Tab-separated table of C-alpha atoms in Angstrom:
chain	number	residue	atom	x	y	z
A	1	MET	CA	-20.160	31.088	16.521
A	2	SER	CA	-18.091	29.707	19.309
A	3	SER	CA	-14.431	27.987	18.330
A	4	LEU	CA	-14.344	24.843	19.150
A	5	ARG	CA	-10.857	25.375	21.001
A	6	SER	CA	-12.219	27.748	23.677
A	7	ARG	CA	-15.854	25.405	23.769
A	8	PHE	CA	-13.642	21.911	24.365
A	9	GLY	CA	-10.507	22.572	24.529
A	10	TYR	CA	-8.326	19.886	23.761
A	11	CYS	CA	-10.034	17.177	25.498
A	12	LEU	CA	-11.637	15.832	22.135
A	13	ALA	CA	-10.081	12.392	20.320
A	14	VAL	CA	-8.946	11.367	17.008
A	15	GLY	CA	-9.445	9.289	14.939
A	16	LEU	CA	-7.535	8.176	11.457
A	17	ALA	CA	-10.093	5.185	9.724
A	18	ALA	CA	-13.413	4.177	9.546
A	19	VAL	CA	-14.346	0.223	9.688
A	20	CYS	CA	-18.193	0.006	8.114
A	21	LEU	CA	-20.552	-2.715	9.599
A	22	LEU	CA	-23.256	-3.981	8.049
A	23	GLY	CA	-26.098	-5.782	8.791
A	24	VAL	CA	-25.471	-6.872	12.562
A	25	THR	CA	-28.619	-7.046	14.678
A	26	ALA	CA	-28.982	-6.095	18.475
A	27	GLY	CA	-29.860	-9.210	19.378
A	28	SER	CA	-26.059	-10.258	17.636
A	29	ALA	CA	-25.158	-6.154	19.492
A	30	VAL	CA	-25.944	-7.738	22.856
A	31	ALA	CA	-24.838	-10.989	23.019
A	32	ALA	CA	-21.408	-8.642	22.155
A	33	GLY	CA	-21.692	-7.128	25.855
A	34	MET	CA	-23.272	-4.179	24.143
A	35	PRO	CA	-26.175	-2.528	26.325
A	36	ALA	CA	-29.646	-4.213	25.958
A	37	ARG	CA	-31.306	-0.403	26.941
A	38	ILE	CA	-30.955	0.730	23.076
A	39	GLN	CA	-34.344	1.050	21.577
A	40	ALA	CA	-35.494	1.815	18.227
A	41	THR	CA	-36.493	5.030	18.703
A	42	GLN	CA	-35.866	7.367	21.251
A	43	GLN	CA	-38.748	9.712	21.552
A	44	LEU	CA	-37.580	13.965	21.846
A	45	ALA	CA	-38.295	17.237	23.367
A	46	VAL	CA	-37.917	20.604	21.243
A	47	LEU	CA	-38.077	23.100	23.241
A	48	SER	CA	-39.575	26.175	21.450
A	49	THR	CA	-39.463	28.349	25.183
A	50	ALA	CA	-37.044	28.639	27.600
A	51	HIS	CA	-37.902	25.944	30.182
A	52	GLY	CA	-37.459	25.957	34.124
A	53	VAL	CA	-36.412	22.625	35.484
A	54	ARG	CA	-37.985	21.070	38.616
A	55	GLN	CA	-36.799	18.215	40.701
A	56	GLU	CA	-40.781	16.668	40.580
A	57	PRO	CA	-43.696	16.930	37.743
A	58	GLU	CA	-45.371	19.779	40.252
A	59	ALA	CA	-45.214	23.682	39.682
A	60	GLY	CA	-44.364	24.230	43.791
A	61	ALA	CA	-42.089	21.667	42.905
A	62	PRO	CA	-37.817	23.460	43.326
A	63	GLN	CA	-36.357	25.045	40.726
A	64	THR	CA	-32.756	23.181	39.639
A	65	GLU	CA	-31.675	24.871	36.735
A	66	LEU	CA	-33.144	26.779	33.804
A	67	LEU	CA	-32.841	25.341	30.475
A	68	PRO	CA	-32.698	28.121	27.124
A	69	ALA	CA	-34.682	27.950	24.537
A	70	ARG	CA	-31.659	27.586	22.270
A	71	GLY	CA	-27.784	25.851	22.496
A	72	PRO	CA	-24.906	27.946	23.170
A	73	ILE	CA	-22.986	27.270	20.266
A	74	THR	CA	-25.107	26.933	17.763
A	75	GLY	CA	-28.510	28.877	18.598
A	76	GLU	CA	-30.649	26.081	17.677
A	77	PRO	CA	-33.517	24.899	19.241
A	78	THR	CA	-32.822	22.661	22.377
A	79	THR	CA	-33.556	19.188	22.109
A	80	VAL	CA	-33.205	16.653	24.763
A	81	PRO	CA	-33.903	13.501	25.176
A	82	VAL	CA	-37.567	12.304	27.013
A	83	ILE	CA	-37.160	9.414	29.375
A	84	GLY	CA	-40.796	10.254	30.979
A	85	ALA	CA	-43.399	11.842	30.774
A	86	LEU	CA	-47.339	12.598	33.266
A	87	THR	CA	-49.497	14.710	34.846
A	88	GLY	CA	-49.500	16.464	37.180
A	89	SER	CA	-52.068	16.615	40.186
A	90	ASP	CA	-52.420	20.731	38.651
A	91	GLY	CA	-53.032	18.795	35.610
A	92	VAL	CA	-50.258	20.245	33.820
A	93	GLN	CA	-48.379	18.050	31.618
A	94	TRP	CA	-44.713	16.876	32.402
A	95	LEU	CA	-42.124	15.278	30.383
A	96	ARG	CA	-39.156	14.151	32.381
A	97	VAL	CA	-35.694	14.768	30.797
A	98	MET	CA	-32.239	14.265	30.442
A	99	LEU	CA	-29.755	17.123	30.804
A	100	PRO	CA	-26.166	18.414	29.723
A	101	GLY	CA	-24.181	19.816	31.846
A	102	ARG	CA	-22.802	18.522	35.445
A	103	PRO	CA	-22.952	16.454	37.213
A	104	ASN	CA	-23.083	13.985	34.680
A	105	GLY	CA	-26.563	11.687	34.508
A	106	SER	CA	-28.726	14.418	35.596
A	107	THR	CA	-32.250	14.217	34.675
A	108	GLY	CA	-35.421	16.815	35.564
A	109	TRP	CA	-38.959	17.878	35.165
A	110	ILE	CA	-40.128	20.317	32.180
A	111	ALA	CA	-43.203	21.405	31.834
A	112	GLN	CA	-44.688	19.737	28.305
A	113	GLN	CA	-46.309	22.910	27.438
A	114	GLY	CA	-43.348	24.906	24.925
A	115	THR	CA	-41.810	22.237	23.418
A	116	ARG	CA	-42.293	20.412	20.400
A	117	ARG	CA	-41.943	16.495	19.766
A	118	LEU	CA	-39.269	14.853	17.840
A	119	VAL	CA	-38.781	10.953	17.633
A	120	THR	CA	-35.150	9.286	16.771
A	121	SER	CA	-34.214	6.278	15.294
A	122	TRP	CA	-30.135	7.124	15.752
A	123	HIS	CA	-28.027	5.496	18.765
A	124	LEU	CA	-24.499	6.364	19.317
A	125	VAL	CA	-22.100	3.965	21.705
A	126	VAL	CA	-18.883	4.983	22.222
A	127	ALA	CA	-17.390	1.386	23.618
A	128	LEU	CA	-13.999	2.218	25.155
A	129	ALA	CA	-11.835	-0.533	25.061
A	130	GLU	CA	-12.984	-1.336	21.848
A	131	ARG	CA	-12.475	2.166	21.430
A	132	ARG	CA	-14.923	2.032	19.073
A	133	VAL	CA	-17.339	4.392	17.985
A	134	GLN	CA	-20.595	1.990	17.392
A	135	VAL	CA	-23.904	3.444	15.086
A	136	TYR	CA	-27.142	2.049	15.618
A	137	SER	CA	-29.847	2.805	13.863
A	138	VAL	CA	-33.372	1.503	14.821
A	139	GLY	CA	-31.891	-0.930	16.849
A	140	HIS	CA	-29.814	-1.915	14.055
A	141	LEU	CA	-25.919	-1.522	14.323
A	142	VAL	CA	-25.134	-0.405	10.963
A	143	ARG	CA	-21.101	1.067	11.534
A	144	ALA	CA	-18.275	1.462	13.240
A	145	PHE	CA	-15.733	3.736	13.779
A	146	GLN	CA	-12.444	3.303	14.418
A	147	ALA	CA	-11.499	5.962	17.547
A	148	VAL	CA	-9.440	7.170	20.097
A	149	VAL	CA	-9.771	8.235	23.598
A	150	GLY	CA	-9.225	9.472	26.550
A	151	LYS	CA	-5.975	8.298	28.547
A	152	PRO	CA	-5.561	7.309	31.812
A	153	SER	CA	-5.162	11.225	33.791
A	154	THR	CA	-7.961	12.468	31.747
A	155	PRO	CA	-10.407	9.393	30.891
A	156	THR	CA	-13.906	9.487	28.522
A	157	PRO	CA	-16.787	10.117	30.998
A	158	THR	CA	-18.984	6.518	31.136
A	159	GLY	CA	-22.619	6.767	31.633
A	160	GLU	CA	-26.092	7.856	29.497
A	161	PHE	CA	-25.456	11.579	27.309
A	162	PHE	CA	-26.808	12.391	24.228
A	163	VAL	CA	-25.833	14.722	21.667
A	164	GLU	CA	-26.680	18.756	22.724
A	165	GLU	CA	-25.588	20.396	18.743
A	166	THR	CA	-23.819	19.621	15.762
A	167	LEU	CA	-21.879	21.799	14.337
A	168	GLN	CA	-19.347	22.325	11.199
A	169	MET	CA	-15.507	24.430	12.268
A	170	SER	CA	-14.648	27.298	10.457
A	171	SER	CA	-11.239	26.434	8.699
A	172	GLY	CA	-8.228	25.750	10.267
A	173	GLU	CA	-9.669	25.236	13.698
A	174	PRO	CA	-8.558	21.972	16.126
A	175	GLY	CA	-11.602	18.845	15.750
A	176	GLY	CA	-12.715	19.669	12.481
A	177	PRO	CA	-14.719	19.305	9.567
A	178	PHE	CA	-17.794	18.759	11.856
A	179	ALA	CA	-18.292	17.941	15.697
A	180	LEU	CA	-21.011	16.893	17.985
A	181	ALA	CA	-20.846	18.026	21.165
A	182	LEU	CA	-21.988	15.887	23.883
A	183	SER	CA	-24.376	16.147	27.408
A	184	ALA	CA	-21.035	14.856	28.709
A	185	ARG	CA	-18.649	16.769	31.097
A	186	SER	CA	-14.729	15.882	31.639
A	187	ASP	CA	-14.952	13.680	35.527
A	188	VAL	CA	-11.546	15.357	35.846
A	189	LEU	CA	-11.385	19.204	33.670
A	190	GLN	CA	-13.698	21.433	35.352
A	191	GLU	CA	-12.430	23.824	32.892
A	192	PHE	CA	-9.752	23.873	30.200
A	193	GLU	CA	-8.993	26.518	27.193
A	194	GLY	CA	-11.607	28.690	28.769
A	195	GLY	CA	-14.327	25.968	28.255
A	196	PRO	CA	-16.473	24.453	30.476
A	197	GLY	CA	-14.297	20.414	29.917
A	198	GLN	CA	-17.383	19.500	27.711
A	199	ILE	CA	-16.419	16.173	25.805
A	200	ALA	CA	-17.061	15.720	22.273
A	201	ILE	CA	-17.180	13.468	19.314
A	202	HIS	CA	-15.314	15.009	16.117
A	203	GLY	CA	-13.205	14.856	13.427
A	204	LEU	CA	-9.378	15.283	13.232
A	205	ASP	CA	-7.991	18.325	11.434
A	206	ASN	CA	-5.299	20.348	12.727
A	207	LEU	CA	-4.862	17.734	16.186
A	208	GLY	CA	-2.535	14.422	16.475
A	209	GLY	CA	-3.370	11.113	18.057
A	210	THR	CA	-3.106	7.727	16.601
A	211	LEU	CA	-5.767	5.782	15.850
A	212	GLY	CA	-7.212	2.746	18.449
A	213	ALA	CA	-5.154	4.261	20.752
A	214	ALA	CA	-5.814	5.813	24.428
A	215	GLU	CA	-4.250	9.876	24.359
A	216	SER	CA	-6.986	12.188	24.865
A	217	HIS	CA	-8.421	14.597	27.023
A	218	GLY	CA	-11.647	13.107	27.630
A	219	CYS	CA	-12.913	13.142	23.533
A	220	ILE	CA	-13.326	10.645	21.053
A	221	ARG	CA	-12.051	11.555	17.575
A	222	LEU	CA	-12.835	10.150	14.267
A	223	ALA	CA	-11.550	10.437	10.497
A	224	THR	CA	-12.962	12.735	8.482
A	225	ALA	CA	-14.466	10.570	6.090
A	226	SER	CA	-16.255	9.951	9.614
A	227	ILE	CA	-17.410	12.421	10.982
A	228	ASP	CA	-18.046	13.720	8.274
A	229	TRP	CA	-21.319	10.347	7.771
A	230	LEU	CA	-22.201	11.503	11.371
A	231	ALA	CA	-22.717	15.224	10.793
A	232	THR	CA	-25.365	13.988	8.126
A	233	ARG	CA	-26.967	11.520	9.924
A	234	ILE	CA	-26.845	12.636	13.459
A	235	GLY	CA	-28.905	15.695	15.229
A	236	PRO	CA	-29.110	17.023	18.620
A	237	GLY	CA	-30.742	14.614	21.053
A	238	THR	CA	-29.361	11.705	19.906
A	239	PRO	CA	-28.638	9.240	22.881
A	240	VAL	CA	-25.009	8.746	23.619
A	241	THR	CA	-23.991	5.438	25.560
A	242	ILE	CA	-20.052	5.438	26.548
A	243	GLN	CA	-19.167	2.105	28.147
A	244	ALA	CA	-15.583	0.839	29.593
């Protein structure tokens, strides 16, 4: 498994404590300024083989990239959110999916064949202004964890993303004990400490930082108890909204 330092560098953010909010409805969240697009569930596609990503839902459409069957860090099956589906003129079932990597927010079409359907009820929202990670289940806000986010010179990117991989860190690695590697990439750092500037939500082991501050290279760090809680519940494909 690649080290967190080499994969993400220090573009990861800090948190030292957690605050729990229970029983707040999605409607209340919208009234408080949360996105109305948070849904009760999200369909996911788990890949069993590598898939060519097409610009359009047609076998003859230009291929933009190859989506590997397994994640680059953990080797677990690639899992991506499905945001559309249709049957092409050739009779092939196609899925429009969110894609990891640059440019942020990319989508494309893959054939449904060679995928397995999965559904998640989880959705994470990173509220940068509040420096807080909010956790939704079935459309309800169930937890909120204070965090440290990107500093002005290396801000945390905003947009719609997803968890690419969930990994347990080796003892002594910066950012442990767990990390949720996101599909997002830094808008400023094309490369950092040998990695691609990938954004992650992770712990604070062997890292400094001040809870509630904006002082990271772009990622989001949480207290150990907070990331432990997330790591046991949040898997690959989980939607992540990062808002200003």
